[in-house]
């Protein structure tokens, strides 16, 4: 369990000025930092915030996390105090198809195995808090149902951090009245829990408890929302989360500090690490590199229009991660042909990058393209992308942090420091706008649709949202990450299409309206040969197959 | 989060000779101890082992945990190095009816809130490992079912550490073939998981992995057992448990060391803390006080006939905890009248104590009765019990550790040190005996039945057990803890009745056959006003309502 190149976490903490009183070690190389440190540092000026986002993701993999980690190490290398803040991995996908989520090659956060497994137990705490609410809800109905909850209109599902498709749709409460009433239910993966979104957004324990209390779990028989606070359970939920709210401090492979904290989904939630981790990192360093989920149309947009307004910060630059391989895929190349030079496909696929750059500029952001180099990329291909970026008037740098660590990120780090500016926040919509207006702005400006269509279900949902006073909440669009549009088959830069809204619901505790524009699966399944089957541990606790 | 009277866990570790290399801190006051330390201390002589058990439990509460903790503190007070080893609390009951399980008054293990909440995450790790096996099992069936698993004969349910009655009986896999096949299933509470029993029995990571692999999850279409190892998932399960296997070190309210580790059910499992914690404590101190679940008919019997043979240790004395209140209850007093003197009821109820003393002596154990004094006990009542114990030829001592801490346990500690002897192990049955013979011995010798009856279901189950080679495993009888018999209504010392075996199944990984002699509920429910609703946390992280 002793890894030689790891620096004791106490020293990492010292290096950024976190004293022992604010540090709760979990073993020797992981610690939680008391979130109340933020209050003590209130007067201190913020460092610069760099938002790492990406072109539309492809099966080829863009290396956004690796680039974020590498960039933070490279910023450190060229003489700045830097921090990287990332989401925590989820156990389900680690055991399932995806494996770990701690970067790769020479740009990782470590100890990777621990971070990818139980880490500091945040996911488990979220699951406990979530399922407590479920158990109290069903128990309330069984014990007389004083709130008059309509069992056919319960929105609050149960949760588990496991890829378990058999739990997607279930019937619970069977076996007689001692077991409650039979009703339809289902499990979602823990990262998709509203409790996870809330944990990632809360700025202190009071805020956390207030948000938990506002969760809408069901409707009563008269169609009015029933909240967690009506069940009186928000205090116990906050108790279960009182450690989870504290950011997790770890280190990169080069010993620079990293917060890995909060892990909300990037489709039905905002998909960035905790607001507290970012706020705290901004007080502790000159540069904070933070990563948003999926492509810039989803993660970056949500970060700007929603997260930055909750956290009261704004990026001083955006880094758009792209690869030659992904651009060729967007240009029509087959996934199996990406190792072959194809300037034609590259040219076509570059349009995807172009749209994302334009989108980011709409937020007033200074953009740097990080071209994450793969072994199979040819010089011609690299030059093509660099030239096109120049024509587009956007800075670009080749990044080789996977193979070279911080050395491979020097160019990128320099480009980023040059791009840094005091951006004045520029939002695409006002929260006060009606939901339809917010959606139409996003569809037009970001997804490049020509118009928006609503299904009957969506109209009904929006009516409910308006009636119950949730219209002023920001929107979280849940659409496929695989396309700028709502259709996963449309690669590249689709336009002129009709954006279809299928449904909507409110996450009142997290504080947003989720607008569904596609099938969103909140519980993954296991493949035939899940990653779990490759995992093993020997007698000395040495692990293989995790990360 | 800083509690002034807590000693840093590093110092507690130092005081028993655990060096920093073997210590993994979880905050400042909790640490895991590398289980491999045991190997390094192999040559060292064991301390003396004291098994704390109790008369048949009643709603009045006997204070077994409090007495165990108080006794260990008192042993320390009179000049011995002592350790107490306890099971870990389960979150479900803490949030439900029961509240925390960390002792009481001046005899507690601390920090109680943390121990009662997520602690070091062992329960969560057990749940993850358990549910991974479930997910892999259903995924295997969906992806072609090469093993030919019969979906109607799957024994392996899912698990959650929550009191959630709605999950007792469910139907999973609904919603079409993408979600697997529909089948009946259910959740059990995590403490009831065979994985928890395995964790508590394993002596190293290899043993753990081997036991996990031996779990029988289902039958195939030809009626043959399908094991976790057939699914190839034992490696990943062990990976998920690689930290959980390490004993958790905390302290008592008087700063003496305590291991709180492993939390198996006392009915369908053995109900004692981990074998590793006890083995390690025996190497680190003169006296180890360990607690068995429920009354002596269940916890102590299983400890002797099963656990001590797995752990290769044997108690040097047994402490039987009793209260005047509980004895009166066994003598027929109403629960609401226990504060009133009633020598008649006390005399009648004393028979329960007498049977347990006789039973413990059958194991060759030196017995000390610990009379846990309550405020309402009269002098006459106390004297009566003490006199009767003398007549019975058993040492007895009044214990007042709840109100006085170690001072209140001095008499008990002295009685125990005098009672200590090098018992030669004496088992009631041989593992090699057929299951029926083992059950008959227990029914006659311990439960005092006149004969044993088997339902048709039980006979069928025993036939399966024999056919598949599990007949040589020790038996874990799952019966009501509320009576020496299988009938919860029979208080005191029932005899001359027929003991009815209703069913049986094998926990092949844990290594025992569970013999069911009553309704065993493996998933509790929440009461109308669960303990969770009393819980809260303030802005500074101060918790109320947990313990």
GROMACS .gro file of C-alpha atoms in nm, chain B residues 48-54 62-77 81-87 101-109 251-254 256-260 271-273 278 287-294 303 317-322 368-372 399-402 405-406 408-410 412-413 416:
model
   84
  595UNK     CA    1  -0.641  -1.393   2.761
  596UNK     CA    2  -0.974  -1.391   2.582
  597UNK     CA    3  -1.295  -1.295   2.764
  598UNK     CA    4  -1.622  -1.364   2.589
  599UNK     CA    5  -1.908  -1.135   2.692
  600UNK     CA    6  -2.250  -1.282   2.637
  601UNK     CA    7  -2.591  -1.241   2.798
  609UNK     CA    8  -2.919  -0.577   2.903
  610UNK     CA    9  -2.627  -0.345   2.824
  611UNK     CA   10  -2.393  -0.608   2.686
  612UNK     CA   11  -2.191  -0.366   2.473
  613UNK     CA   12  -2.167  -0.115   2.757
  614UNK     CA   13  -2.053  -0.391   2.995
  615UNK     CA   14  -1.792  -0.515   2.745
  616UNK     CA   15  -1.647  -0.168   2.707
  617UNK     CA   16  -1.664  -0.098   3.081
  618UNK     CA   17  -1.499  -0.429   3.167
  619UNK     CA   18  -1.209  -0.362   2.932
  620UNK     CA   19  -1.162  -0.018   3.090
  621UNK     CA   20  -1.179  -0.168   3.439
  622UNK     CA   21  -0.924  -0.436   3.352
  623UNK     CA   22  -0.699  -0.154   3.245
  624UNK     CA   23  -0.773   0.036   3.565
  628UNK     CA   24  -0.324  -0.401   2.925
  629UNK     CA   25  -0.666  -0.461   2.778
  630UNK     CA   26  -0.847  -0.435   2.447
  631UNK     CA   27  -1.215  -0.451   2.362
  632UNK     CA   28  -1.328  -0.588   2.023
  633UNK     CA   29  -1.680  -0.513   1.903
  634UNK     CA   30  -1.895  -0.536   1.594
  648UNK     CA   31  -2.459   0.094   1.892
  649UNK     CA   32  -2.147   0.221   2.063
  650UNK     CA   33  -2.220   0.153   2.430
  651UNK     CA   34  -2.365   0.405   2.670
  652UNK     CA   35  -2.306   0.646   2.956
  653UNK     CA   36  -1.944   0.645   3.070
  654UNK     CA   37  -1.862   0.328   2.880
  655UNK     CA   38  -1.862   0.405   2.510
  656UNK     CA   39  -1.638   0.371   2.211
  798UNK     CA   40  -1.075   0.430   2.175
  799UNK     CA   41  -1.306   0.401   2.474
  800UNK     CA   42  -1.424   0.700   2.676
  801UNK     CA   43  -1.123   0.632   2.901
  803UNK     CA   44  -0.820   0.244   2.612
  804UNK     CA   45  -0.790   0.075   2.272
  805UNK     CA   46  -1.083  -0.079   2.090
  806UNK     CA   47  -1.124  -0.261   1.762
  807UNK     CA   48  -1.469  -0.207   1.610
  818UNK     CA   49  -2.270  -1.225   1.513
  819UNK     CA   50  -1.924  -1.139   1.640
  820UNK     CA   51  -1.658  -0.889   1.541
  825UNK     CA   52  -0.969  -1.051   1.788
  834UNK     CA   53  -0.681  -0.922   2.809
  835UNK     CA   54  -0.918  -0.903   2.516
  836UNK     CA   55  -1.287  -0.851   2.586
  837UNK     CA   56  -1.504  -0.956   2.293
  838UNK     CA   57  -1.881  -0.949   2.262
  839UNK     CA   58  -2.107  -1.210   2.104
  840UNK     CA   59  -2.451  -1.129   1.964
  841UNK     CA   60  -2.789  -1.194   2.128
  850UNK     CA   61  -1.855  -1.825   1.901
  864UNK     CA   62  -1.358  -1.690   3.070
  865UNK     CA   63  -1.715  -1.602   2.983
  866UNK     CA   64  -1.908  -1.307   3.124
  867UNK     CA   65  -2.284  -1.348   3.131
  868UNK     CA   66  -2.455  -1.009   3.143
  869UNK     CA   67  -2.786  -0.996   3.327
  915UNK     CA   68  -1.878  -1.476   3.573
  916UNK     CA   69  -2.223  -1.317   3.596
  917UNK     CA   70  -2.213  -0.940   3.541
  918UNK     CA   71  -2.519  -0.790   3.703
  919UNK     CA   72  -2.560  -0.462   3.521
  946UNK     CA   73  -2.138  -0.369   3.730
  947UNK     CA   74  -2.201   0.005   3.723
  948UNK     CA   75  -1.988   0.105   3.429
  949UNK     CA   76  -2.270   0.302   3.263
  952UNK     CA   77  -1.704   0.416   3.401
  953UNK     CA   78  -1.416   0.184   3.490
  955UNK     CA   79  -1.799   0.085   3.839
  956UNK     CA   80  -1.643  -0.221   3.680
  957UNK     CA   81  -1.361  -0.292   3.927
  959UNK     CA   82  -1.630  -0.735   3.776
  960UNK     CA   83  -1.275  -0.700   3.648
  963UNK     CA   84  -1.295  -1.200   3.580
   0.00000   0.00000   0.00000
